Amino acid sequence: MSARKPEKLRFLRVFRAAPLAALIACSGEYPQTTFRTVTDFGQSLNDLFGRVFWWTIPILVLVEVVLLFVVIRYRRRPGGPTPKPVHGHTGLEMLWTLIPALIVVAIAVPTVQTIFATQRRAPDEALMVEVVGHQWWWEFRYPEQGVVTASELHLPAGRPVHLQLRSVDVIHSFWIPRLGGKRDTNPRPAREGQRPKLNHLTFTVSQPGSYLGQCAEFCGLSHAIMRMRAVVHTPEQFEAWAQRMQAPPAPPAGTLAERGREVFLRSPCIACHTVEGTTARGVIGPNLTLLGDRATVGAGALANTPENLARWIRDPGGVKPGAMMPGTRAPGGGLPPTGLNDADVEAVVAYLLSLRSGE
Amino acid sequence: MAITKARAATVTAGPHARGGIWSWITTVDHKRIGILYGTSALVFFLVGGLEALLIRAQLARPENGFVGPETYNQLFTMHGTTMVFLVAMPAAVAFFNYIVPLQIGARDVAFPRLNALSYWVFLFGGLFMNSSFLLGQAPNGGWTGYVPLTGPRFAPGLHIDFWVLGLSMLGISSILGGVNFITTIINLRAPGMRLMRMPLFTWMTLVTSFLLVTAMPVIAVALILLIFDRFFGTSFYAPAGGGDPVLWQHLFWMFGHPEVYILILPAFGMVSEVIPTFSRKPLFGYAIMVYSGILIGFIGWGVWSHHMFATGLGPIADAFFAIATMIIAIPTGVKIFNWLATMWGGSLRFSTAMLFAIGVIASFTIGGISGIMHSAAPADLQQHDTYFVVAHFHYTIFGGTILGTFAGIYYWFPKMTGRLLDERLGKWHFWLMFLGFHLTFFPMHWIGLLGMPRRIFTYYDELGLGSLNLLATIGAFTQGVAVVLFLWNLLRSRRHGVVVGPNPWNAATLEWSIPSPPPEYNFAVIPEVHSREPLWERREATPAPPAPEPAIHLPPPSHWPIVVAFGVLLTFGLFLANVWWVPLGGVALVAFGVMNWAFEPGH
Ligand SMILES: [Cu+2]
């Protein structure tokens, strides 16, 4: 899908697609920019935007220039002539109805083409990922690999991806700008004998990398902290990641991490969290397998450092208002406080951070 | 002109209390009701503006802790709800009330008491909704109120109750107003005032009124279903009970899109009065201006799902609504070109009113163009629910409706008070507001395209959007200063402004033929109209005034409208008790009021 075009043409495409990007100070680093997309999907949206931009901006410039001219040229001057009471001019009015009408045709045609092209059915070889919105975090399920993770959407580059979007509570919107446009995750009724109406996104990522995104449909208290990132691997790395997820490492005996594992497995944590390969099988909260690999905790609320992780476990609601997880002292998510003491927390942090793919 | 000097002695009507609060409470005079609407809208404008400043203060820098999400979500919800329903709409209605009867040569609106009722219901609805702040439970679901977030499961507490009940009241008020203005404009025109001689503002009022009576019932249905879900345990919108939340989006936007034309058409009408007056030229292409307004009103019904391109309606629906949306740009563009043509070859006088009207052309066009960008559905997937949209709709609603309304205020203030607003202060007001407006909203185009969603109480430093947001905040506070200047101007000029005669701007329409402020009966003699610009035609030869009419009947004041409105407030307010029969108390009061209303003597 990500057709390799000759370099020359590619340059032209960038020119057309990123008209505004050229205008802004290029020095800044904008991880959620919509201009530098890395998928075929994103590219076709930007191509369309570029077209609409170049068809419409001249009208804007024309109106503003004429306005400025009129304001300067026809300002009232003492002794100036009395204006002629012109009531209209059919020819002119036809002209400025017809020209916009033609412009509308010029942008409607590629719009409709792009609408149908970007909503085609996903190809059979596409990697299917179920995207599930929760207040206020993202879950990603890989039925093919039998893997579930949260906050970080792992994808292979070069292979078509088919995202199937839904929500377990309110409406959210999945948006990682550099991967292309957003799509709502709707909680739809599942009527008997009917498949629930799901939303879909299909695209192929062209370059490995890390791409930031966040929920784009207002979903309540901590909507602003419902963030995520796409971690795009080479196909080999992706396979390796999926295998790790199926069978994560256990902490070596005698370490703090091992004690942490015990604490974790006898705490209420397991009512909500899963760690693959353990007795923790809760599904209310994010899957914590390979948590040590994640860049953030709390769906982008904090960087994933030992101190921050401890802070999160002690008081998630203080870090992220409304977080549906109990702290050590405060209830949350419908459960009483976990009551872990500082040593317990320290051990659990060591355990969770030890859940990583090595290196 | 002699006809304006008729003696008030010819008026026969019940005792009119001339001053005092009671005279305002019982008034059925369209001019007084207009002033009530305008003043209320102004107060709500200050409230909504304050909310905006708090929002911008919070967003001034990344990861700011000025207000938390709980407060922030209430602020942006109430900012949107207030500015749309309690500011832009009633400000337009203030002018419908004050100006339209004068423009068509009428002595009042068709149903004066209904007019009073719709004002009081509006006021009570607005106060009711804002009273939620006192309980710390202001609405917090966004002005679009998407379910299931606003349903009983995810929005416990009174927040959303205040919102649905308050909005329902405002809807009632709008429908009553719409009916009244349609009837007034169709039936009460002076002899010779054919439809195609009506001033553009009256025309846009007519179109808007039709939109009000047709669109408001749609949101009423949406709200009633939500009220049932919240208070009576139905599940129209709850997926768990087989309901579909997307239904709400369809209903809301089926109302919501005509609503944006309800917001913009009156301002278009005002601009279409101001520009010819200060260009000393008749409006260019009057007929096209009228038809394009009507066309916008019609097509406005077929574009609602362009608010839902990310909802996942499928390619056929997306394509249909994309094309319809692009088509509506054509009549809108025609209006802009015709304004330019009106000014072309004119003799432009840059009064403050004219500056604001020119500001509308300059700003609204930008909003129109970004609107076309949204209409390209796939491109919109990157713009929807970001600050790009925030920029777009502020360019249309602020750059169009609010700037247009200010043009109207500077233009008609002398008619309402007999004094000019200070022009020097006015120019400061204009320039600060115009520059502040662009400083606030222009950067938002980039903020959105660089990845900032709307309705987030905080954004992270790593997005790199701190300085653009700071710029927007500086712009917002500049506008704040402009509003303070305007208030000062208003208060000062009301007492000390330059005194003027009937027609200070040398304008062409009928309202300028009578004294400023107009007498209670408006026209001592109902004028006869022979053209679209009656006062310009008459400039050469003023015909001898016809003899004054022997007696003018004016409806006496009535307190039943406010009683009925209070009953409406009780009905909706008592829903908060959440016991099904309690609101019946309010219904009883409404019934009692309506009975007395029906048999009130003198009407
Ligand atoms: Cu969300």
PDB file of N, CA and C in Angstrom, chain A residues 73-151:
ATOM      1  N   ARG A  73      -9.614  52.904  -1.444  1.00  0.00           N
ATOM      2  CA  ARG A  73      -9.975  53.661  -2.640  1.00  0.00           C
ATOM      3  C   ARG A  73     -11.272  54.452  -2.460  1.00  0.00           C
ATOM      4  N   TYR A  74     -12.238  53.868  -1.772  1.00  0.00           N
ATOM      5  CA  TYR A  74     -13.562  54.496  -1.738  1.00  0.00           C
ATOM      6  C   TYR A  74     -13.896  55.134  -0.404  1.00  0.00           C
ATOM      7  N   ARG A  75     -12.871  55.428   0.395  1.00  0.00           N
ATOM      8  CA  ARG A  75     -13.186  56.105   1.655  1.00  0.00           C
ATOM      9  C   ARG A  75     -13.745  57.491   1.339  1.00  0.00           C
ATOM     10  N   ARG A  76     -14.576  57.987   2.224  1.00  0.00           N
ATOM     11  CA  ARG A  76     -15.257  59.251   1.946  1.00  0.00           C
ATOM     12  C   ARG A  76     -14.275  60.398   2.026  1.00  0.00           C
ATOM     13  N   ARG A  77     -14.250  61.209   1.007  1.00  0.00           N
ATOM     14  CA  ARG A  77     -13.375  62.373   1.011  1.00  0.00           C
ATOM     15  C   ARG A  77     -14.238  63.617   0.894  1.00  0.00           C
ATOM     16  N   PRO A  78     -13.826  64.685   1.548  1.00  0.00           N
ATOM     17  CA  PRO A  78     -14.637  65.909   1.424  1.00  0.00           C
ATOM     18  C   PRO A  78     -14.742  66.308  -0.040  1.00  0.00           C
ATOM     19  N   GLY A  79     -15.926  66.655  -0.450  1.00  0.00           N
ATOM     20  CA  GLY A  79     -16.133  67.064  -1.835  1.00  0.00           C
ATOM     21  C   GLY A  79     -16.126  65.922  -2.833  1.00  0.00           C
ATOM     22  N   GLY A  80     -16.088  64.684  -2.307  1.00  0.00           N
ATOM     23  CA  GLY A  80     -16.098  63.535  -3.211  1.00  0.00           C
ATOM     24  C   GLY A  80     -17.440  63.423  -3.919  1.00  0.00           C
ATOM     25  N   PRO A  81     -17.484  62.632  -4.982  1.00  0.00           N
ATOM     26  CA  PRO A  81     -18.727  62.509  -5.754  1.00  0.00           C
ATOM     27  C   PRO A  81     -19.775  61.714  -4.979  1.00  0.00           C
ATOM     28  N   THR A  82     -21.033  61.971  -5.241  1.00  0.00           N
ATOM     29  CA  THR A  82     -22.097  61.142  -4.675  1.00  0.00           C
ATOM     30  C   THR A  82     -22.107  59.826  -5.443  1.00  0.00           C
ATOM     31  N   PRO A  83     -22.112  58.705  -4.715  1.00  0.00           N
ATOM     32  CA  PRO A  83     -22.034  57.424  -5.420  1.00  0.00           C
ATOM     33  C   PRO A  83     -23.258  57.183  -6.290  1.00  0.00           C
ATOM     34  N   LYS A  84     -23.033  56.454  -7.377  1.00  0.00           N
ATOM     35  CA  LYS A  84     -24.162  56.070  -8.237  1.00  0.00           C
ATOM     36  C   LYS A  84     -24.962  54.984  -7.536  1.00  0.00           C
ATOM     37  N   PRO A  85     -26.285  55.111  -7.511  1.00  0.00           N
ATOM     38  CA  PRO A  85     -27.087  54.089  -6.811  1.00  0.00           C
ATOM     39  C   PRO A  85     -27.232  52.814  -7.639  1.00  0.00           C
ATOM     40  N   VAL A  86     -26.135  52.060  -7.743  1.00  0.00           N
ATOM     41  CA  VAL A  86     -26.178  50.797  -8.484  1.00  0.00           C
ATOM     42  C   VAL A  86     -26.951  49.761  -7.667  1.00  0.00           C
ATOM     43  N   HIS A  87     -27.920  49.089  -8.284  1.00  0.00           N
ATOM     44  CA  HIS A  87     -28.704  48.116  -7.524  1.00  0.00           C
ATOM     45  C   HIS A  87     -28.253  46.685  -7.724  1.00  0.00           C
ATOM     46  N   GLY A  88     -27.372  46.461  -8.681  1.00  0.00           N
ATOM     47  CA  GLY A  88     -26.921  45.093  -8.925  1.00  0.00           C
ATOM     48  C   GLY A  88     -26.430  44.949 -10.335  1.00  0.00           C
ATOM     49  N   HIS A  89     -25.944  43.769 -10.643  1.00  0.00           N
ATOM     50  CA  HIS A  89     -25.450  43.507 -11.986  1.00  0.00           C
ATOM     51  C   HIS A  89     -25.532  42.005 -12.195  1.00  0.00           C
ATOM     52  N   THR A  90     -26.517  41.595 -12.998  1.00  0.00           N
ATOM     53  CA  THR A  90     -26.800  40.169 -13.113  1.00  0.00           C
ATOM     54  C   THR A  90     -25.573  39.391 -13.569  1.00  0.00           C
ATOM     55  N   GLY A  91     -24.850  39.929 -14.549  1.00  0.00           N
ATOM     56  CA  GLY A  91     -23.690  39.218 -15.066  1.00  0.00           C
ATOM     57  C   GLY A  91     -22.666  38.940 -13.983  1.00  0.00           C
ATOM     58  N   LEU A  92     -22.327  39.998 -13.239  1.00  0.00           N
ATOM     59  CA  LEU A  92     -21.348  39.834 -12.171  1.00  0.00           C
ATOM     60  C   LEU A  92     -21.816  38.808 -11.148  1.00  0.00           C
ATOM     61  N   GLU A  93     -23.093  38.914 -10.776  1.00  0.00           N
ATOM     62  CA  GLU A  93     -23.587  38.017  -9.747  1.00  0.00           C
ATOM     63  C   GLU A  93     -23.578  36.568 -10.222  1.00  0.00           C
ATOM     64  N   MET A  94     -23.889  36.380 -11.514  1.00  0.00           N
ATOM     65  CA  MET A  94     -23.779  35.033 -12.077  1.00  0.00           C
ATOM     66  C   MET A  94     -22.349  34.547 -11.959  1.00  0.00           C
ATOM     67  N   LEU A  95     -21.430  35.452 -12.287  1.00  0.00           N
ATOM     68  CA  LEU A  95     -20.012  35.097 -12.292  1.00  0.00           C
ATOM     69  C   LEU A  95     -19.582  34.608 -10.913  1.00  0.00           C
ATOM     70  N   TRP A  96     -19.916  35.401  -9.891  1.00  0.00           N
ATOM     71  CA  TRP A  96     -19.420  34.956  -8.587  1.00  0.00           C
ATOM     72  C   TRP A  96     -20.310  33.929  -7.906  1.00  0.00           C
ATOM     73  N   THR A  97     -21.302  33.447  -8.623  1.00  0.00           N
ATOM     74  CA  THR A  97     -21.969  32.220  -8.179  1.00  0.00           C
ATOM     75  C   THR A  97     -21.353  31.022  -8.896  1.00  0.00           C
ATOM     76  N   LEU A  98     -21.071  31.224 -10.192  1.00  0.00           N
ATOM     77  CA  LEU A  98     -20.599  30.078 -10.991  1.00  0.00           C
ATOM     78  C   LEU A  98     -19.161  29.684 -10.662  1.00  0.00           C
ATOM     79  N   ILE A  99     -18.305  30.669 -10.485  1.00  0.00           N
ATOM     80  CA  ILE A  99     -16.904  30.315 -10.225  1.00  0.00           C
ATOM     81  C   ILE A  99     -16.775  29.514  -8.929  1.00  0.00           C
ATOM     82  N   PRO A 100     -17.382  29.977  -7.834  1.00  0.00           N
ATOM     83  CA  PRO A 100     -17.336  29.121  -6.634  1.00  0.00           C
ATOM     84  C   PRO A 100     -17.948  27.745  -6.886  1.00  0.00           C
ATOM     85  N   ALA A 101     -19.000  27.693  -7.700  1.00  0.00           N
ATOM     86  CA  ALA A 101     -19.614  26.393  -7.963  1.00  0.00           C
ATOM     87  C   ALA A 101     -18.619  25.467  -8.640  1.00  0.00           C
ATOM     88  N   LEU A 102     -17.827  26.015  -9.562  1.00  0.00           N
ATOM     89  CA  LEU A 102     -16.811  25.187 -10.221  1.00  0.00           C
ATOM     90  C   LEU A 102     -15.747  24.734  -9.226  1.00  0.00           C
ATOM     91  N   ILE A 103     -15.374  25.643  -8.348  1.00  0.00           N
ATOM     92  CA  ILE A 103     -14.368  25.272  -7.351  1.00  0.00           C
ATOM     93  C   ILE A 103     -14.903  24.156  -6.459  1.00  0.00           C
ATOM     94  N   VAL A 104     -16.199  24.255  -6.133  1.00  0.00           N
ATOM     95  CA  VAL A 104     -16.789  23.201  -5.315  1.00  0.00           C
ATOM     96  C   VAL A 104     -16.676  21.860  -6.019  1.00  0.00           C
ATOM     97  N   VAL A 105     -16.933  21.855  -7.330  1.00  0.00           N
ATOM     98  CA  VAL A 105     -16.791  20.592  -8.064  1.00  0.00           C
ATOM     99  C   VAL A 105     -15.344  20.103  -7.965  1.00  0.00           C
ATOM    100  N   ALA A 106     -14.409  21.049  -8.118  1.00  0.00           N
ATOM    101  CA  ALA A 106     -12.988  20.663  -8.108  1.00  0.00           C
ATOM    102  C   ALA A 106     -12.562  20.054  -6.782  1.00  0.00           C
ATOM    103  N   ILE A 107     -13.208  20.442  -5.689  1.00  0.00           N
ATOM    104  CA  ILE A 107     -12.800  19.816  -4.428  1.00  0.00           C
ATOM    105  C   ILE A 107     -13.725  18.667  -4.049  1.00  0.00           C
ATOM    106  N   ALA A 108     -14.943  18.670  -4.594  1.00  0.00           N
ATOM    107  CA  ALA A 108     -15.864  17.586  -4.224  1.00  0.00           C
ATOM    108  C   ALA A 108     -15.406  16.262  -4.820  1.00  0.00           C
ATOM    109  N   VAL A 109     -14.889  16.304  -6.040  1.00  0.00           N
ATOM    110  CA  VAL A 109     -14.508  15.043  -6.693  1.00  0.00           C
ATOM    111  C   VAL A 109     -13.405  14.319  -5.923  1.00  0.00           C
ATOM    112  N   PRO A 110     -12.271  14.957  -5.653  1.00  0.00           N
ATOM    113  CA  PRO A 110     -11.255  14.223  -4.884  1.00  0.00           C
ATOM    114  C   PRO A 110     -11.723  13.877  -3.470  1.00  0.00           C
ATOM    115  N   THR A 111     -12.618  14.719  -2.908  1.00  0.00           N
ATOM    116  CA  THR A 111     -13.117  14.407  -1.564  1.00  0.00           C
ATOM    117  C   THR A 111     -13.850  13.076  -1.572  1.00  0.00           C
ATOM    118  N   VAL A 112     -14.776  12.942  -2.526  1.00  0.00           N
ATOM    119  CA  VAL A 112     -15.550  11.704  -2.565  1.00  0.00           C
ATOM    120  C   VAL A 112     -14.641  10.515  -2.855  1.00  0.00           C
ATOM    121  N   GLN A 113     -13.684  10.712  -3.776  1.00  0.00           N
ATOM    122  CA  GLN A 113     -12.741   9.620  -4.061  1.00  0.00           C
ATOM    123  C   GLN A 113     -12.006   9.201  -2.788  1.00  0.00           C
ATOM    124  N   THR A 114     -11.521  10.203  -2.046  1.00  0.00           N
ATOM    125  CA  THR A 114     -10.754   9.878  -0.844  1.00  0.00           C
ATOM    126  C   THR A 114     -11.633   9.225   0.212  1.00  0.00           C
ATOM    127  N   ILE A 115     -12.895   9.674   0.305  1.00  0.00           N
ATOM    128  CA  ILE A 115     -13.803   9.069   1.279  1.00  0.00           C
ATOM    129  C   ILE A 115     -13.897   7.566   1.024  1.00  0.00           C
ATOM    130  N   PHE A 116     -14.123   7.208  -0.229  1.00  0.00           N
ATOM    131  CA  PHE A 116     -14.294   5.780  -0.514  1.00  0.00           C
ATOM    132  C   PHE A 116     -12.968   5.031  -0.411  1.00  0.00           C
ATOM    133  N   ALA A 117     -11.885   5.683  -0.859  1.00  0.00           N
ATOM    134  CA  ALA A 117     -10.586   4.994  -0.825  1.00  0.00           C
ATOM    135  C   ALA A 117     -10.151   4.705   0.603  1.00  0.00           C
ATOM    136  N   THR A 118     -10.416   5.643   1.528  1.00  0.00           N
ATOM    137  CA  THR A 118      -9.901   5.446   2.891  1.00  0.00           C
ATOM    138  C   THR A 118     -10.832   4.592   3.735  1.00  0.00           C
ATOM    139  N   GLN A 119     -12.022   4.269   3.229  1.00  0.00           N
ATOM    140  CA  GLN A 119     -12.924   3.429   4.026  1.00  0.00           C
ATOM    141  C   GLN A 119     -13.129   2.067   3.394  1.00  0.00           C
ATOM    142  N   ARG A 120     -12.165   1.673   2.541  1.00  0.00           N
ATOM    143  CA  ARG A 120     -12.250   0.338   1.952  1.00  0.00           C
ATOM    144  C   ARG A 120     -12.090  -0.718   3.026  1.00  0.00           C
ATOM    145  N   ARG A 121     -12.597  -1.912   2.726  1.00  0.00           N
ATOM    146  CA  ARG A 121     -12.406  -3.028   3.652  1.00  0.00           C
ATOM    147  C   ARG A 121     -10.926  -3.344   3.797  1.00  0.00           C
ATOM    148  N   ALA A 122     -10.542  -3.749   4.981  1.00  0.00           N
ATOM    149  CA  ALA A 122      -9.134  -4.076   5.202  1.00  0.00           C
ATOM    150  C   ALA A 122      -8.774  -5.338   4.422  1.00  0.00           C
ATOM    151  N   PRO A 123      -7.569  -5.410   3.878  1.00  0.00           N
ATOM    152  CA  PRO A 123      -7.157  -6.631   3.183  1.00  0.00           C
ATOM    153  C   PRO A 123      -7.025  -7.795   4.170  1.00  0.00           C
ATOM    154  N   ASP A 124      -7.132  -9.024   3.627  1.00  0.00           N
ATOM    155  CA  ASP A 124      -7.147 -10.190   4.508  1.00  0.00           C
ATOM    156  C   ASP A 124      -5.856 -10.368   5.281  1.00  0.00           C
ATOM    157  N   GLU A 125      -4.745  -9.946   4.685  1.00  0.00           N
ATOM    158  CA  GLU A 125      -3.473 -10.189   5.365  1.00  0.00           C
ATOM    159  C   GLU A 125      -3.204  -9.145   6.464  1.00  0.00           C
ATOM    160  N   ALA A 126      -4.148  -8.203   6.643  1.00  0.00           N
ATOM    161  CA  ALA A 126      -3.907  -7.126   7.610  1.00  0.00           C
ATOM    162  C   ALA A 126      -3.823  -7.680   9.030  1.00  0.00           C
ATOM    163  N   LEU A 127      -3.008  -7.019   9.836  1.00  0.00           N
ATOM    164  CA  LEU A 127      -2.930  -7.354  11.258  1.00  0.00           C
ATOM    165  C   LEU A 127      -4.128  -6.729  11.960  1.00  0.00           C
ATOM    166  N   MET A 128      -4.922  -7.565  12.626  1.00  0.00           N
ATOM    167  CA  MET A 128      -6.107  -7.026  13.293  1.00  0.00           C
ATOM    168  C   MET A 128      -5.794  -6.677  14.745  1.00  0.00           C
ATOM    169  N   VAL A 129      -6.150  -5.455  15.135  1.00  0.00           N
ATOM    170  CA  VAL A 129      -5.993  -5.039  16.524  1.00  0.00           C
ATOM    171  C   VAL A 129      -7.317  -4.454  16.978  1.00  0.00           C
ATOM    172  N   GLU A 130      -7.804  -4.945  18.111  1.00  0.00           N
ATOM    173  CA  GLU A 130      -9.012  -4.346  18.671  1.00  0.00           C
ATOM    174  C   GLU A 130      -8.589  -3.202  19.582  1.00  0.00           C
ATOM    175  N   VAL A 131      -9.135  -2.018  19.303  1.00  0.00           N
ATOM    176  CA  VAL A 131      -8.839  -0.852  20.128  1.00  0.00           C
ATOM    177  C   VAL A 131     -10.047  -0.624  21.021  1.00  0.00           C
ATOM    178  N   VAL A 132      -9.844  -0.631  22.332  1.00  0.00           N
ATOM    179  CA  VAL A 132     -10.965  -0.477  23.248  1.00  0.00           C
ATOM    180  C   VAL A 132     -10.735   0.757  24.115  1.00  0.00           C
ATOM    181  N   GLY A 133     -11.674   1.712  24.043  1.00  0.00           N
ATOM    182  CA  GLY A 133     -11.574   2.909  24.867  1.00  0.00           C
ATOM    183  C   GLY A 133     -12.157   2.662  26.243  1.00  0.00           C
ATOM    184  N   HIS A 134     -11.437   3.097  27.269  1.00  0.00           N
ATOM    185  CA  HIS A 134     -11.929   3.049  28.648  1.00  0.00           C
ATOM    186  C   HIS A 134     -11.771   4.447  29.213  1.00  0.00           C
ATOM    187  N   GLN A 135     -12.589   4.814  30.183  1.00  0.00           N
ATOM    188  CA  GLN A 135     -12.353   6.068  30.890  1.00  0.00           C
ATOM    189  C   GLN A 135     -11.161   5.839  31.815  1.00  0.00           C
ATOM    190  N   TRP A 136      -9.940   6.291  31.720  1.00  0.00           N
ATOM    191  CA  TRP A 136      -9.404   7.121  30.676  1.00  0.00           C
ATOM    192  C   TRP A 136      -8.086   6.516  30.219  1.00  0.00           C
ATOM    193  N   TRP A 137      -8.196   5.380  29.558  1.00  0.00           N
ATOM    194  CA  TRP A 137      -6.996   4.709  29.047  1.00  0.00           C
ATOM    195  C   TRP A 137      -7.379   3.834  27.879  1.00  0.00           C
ATOM    196  N   TRP A 138      -6.389   3.424  27.119  1.00  0.00           N
ATOM    197  CA  TRP A 138      -6.621   2.659  25.902  1.00  0.00           C
ATOM    198  C   TRP A 138      -6.142   1.231  26.058  1.00  0.00           C
ATOM    199  N   GLU A 139      -6.947   0.316  25.574  1.00  0.00           N
ATOM    200  CA  GLU A 139      -6.564  -1.090  25.593  1.00  0.00           C
ATOM    201  C   GLU A 139      -6.407  -1.553  24.144  1.00  0.00           C
ATOM    202  N   PHE A 140      -5.375  -2.384  23.904  1.00  0.00           N
ATOM    203  CA  PHE A 140      -5.130  -2.912  22.561  1.00  0.00           C
ATOM    204  C   PHE A 140      -5.058  -4.425  22.624  1.00  0.00           C
ATOM    205  N   ARG A 141      -5.909  -5.065  21.871  1.00  0.00           N
ATOM    206  CA  ARG A 141      -5.995  -6.533  21.904  1.00  0.00           C
ATOM    207  C   ARG A 141      -5.610  -7.100  20.538  1.00  0.00           C
ATOM    208  N   TYR A 142      -4.775  -8.138  20.589  1.00  0.00           N
ATOM    209  CA  TYR A 142      -4.279  -8.764  19.355  1.00  0.00           C
ATOM    210  C   TYR A 142      -4.773 -10.193  19.314  1.00  0.00           C
ATOM    211  N   PRO A 143      -5.946 -10.453  18.748  1.00  0.00           N
ATOM    212  CA  PRO A 143      -6.496 -11.813  18.767  1.00  0.00           C
ATOM    213  C   PRO A 143      -5.566 -12.810  18.073  1.00  0.00           C
ATOM    214  N   GLU A 144      -4.934 -12.374  16.986  1.00  0.00           N
ATOM    215  CA  GLU A 144      -4.057 -13.274  16.238  1.00  0.00           C
ATOM    216  C   GLU A 144      -2.906 -13.765  17.115  1.00  0.00           C
ATOM    217  N   GLN A 145      -2.337 -12.867  17.919  1.00  0.00           N
ATOM    218  CA  GLN A 145      -1.188 -13.204  18.755  1.00  0.00           C
ATOM    219  C   GLN A 145      -1.605 -13.655  20.150  1.00  0.00           C
ATOM    220  N   GLY A 146      -2.871 -13.457  20.479  1.00  0.00           N
ATOM    221  CA  GLY A 146      -3.326 -13.784  21.822  1.00  0.00           C
ATOM    222  C   GLY A 146      -2.703 -12.876  22.875  1.00  0.00           C
ATOM    223  N   VAL A 147      -2.563 -11.613  22.531  1.00  0.00           N
ATOM    224  CA  VAL A 147      -1.845 -10.681  23.394  1.00  0.00           C
ATOM    225  C   VAL A 147      -2.741  -9.474  23.675  1.00  0.00           C
ATOM    226  N   VAL A 148      -2.652  -8.941  24.906  1.00  0.00           N
ATOM    227  CA  VAL A 148      -3.398  -7.734  25.258  1.00  0.00           C
ATOM    228  C   VAL A 148      -2.443  -6.762  25.923  1.00  0.00           C
ATOM    229  N   THR A 149      -2.527  -5.487  25.532  1.00  0.00           N
ATOM    230  CA  THR A 149      -1.682  -4.506  26.201  1.00  0.00           C
ATOM    231  C   THR A 149      -2.449  -3.192  26.339  1.00  0.00           C
ATOM    232  N   ALA A 150      -1.810  -2.180  26.906  1.00  0.00           N
ATOM    233  CA  ALA A 150      -2.499  -0.917  27.145  1.00  0.00           C
ATOM    234  C   ALA A 150      -1.573   0.250  26.886  1.00  0.00           C
ATOM    235  N   SER A 151      -2.170   1.357  26.518  1.00  0.00           N
ATOM    236  CA  SER A 151      -1.478   2.645  26.362  1.00  0.00           C
ATOM    237  C   SER A 151      -0.443   2.678  25.241  1.00  0.00           C
TER     238      SER A 151
END
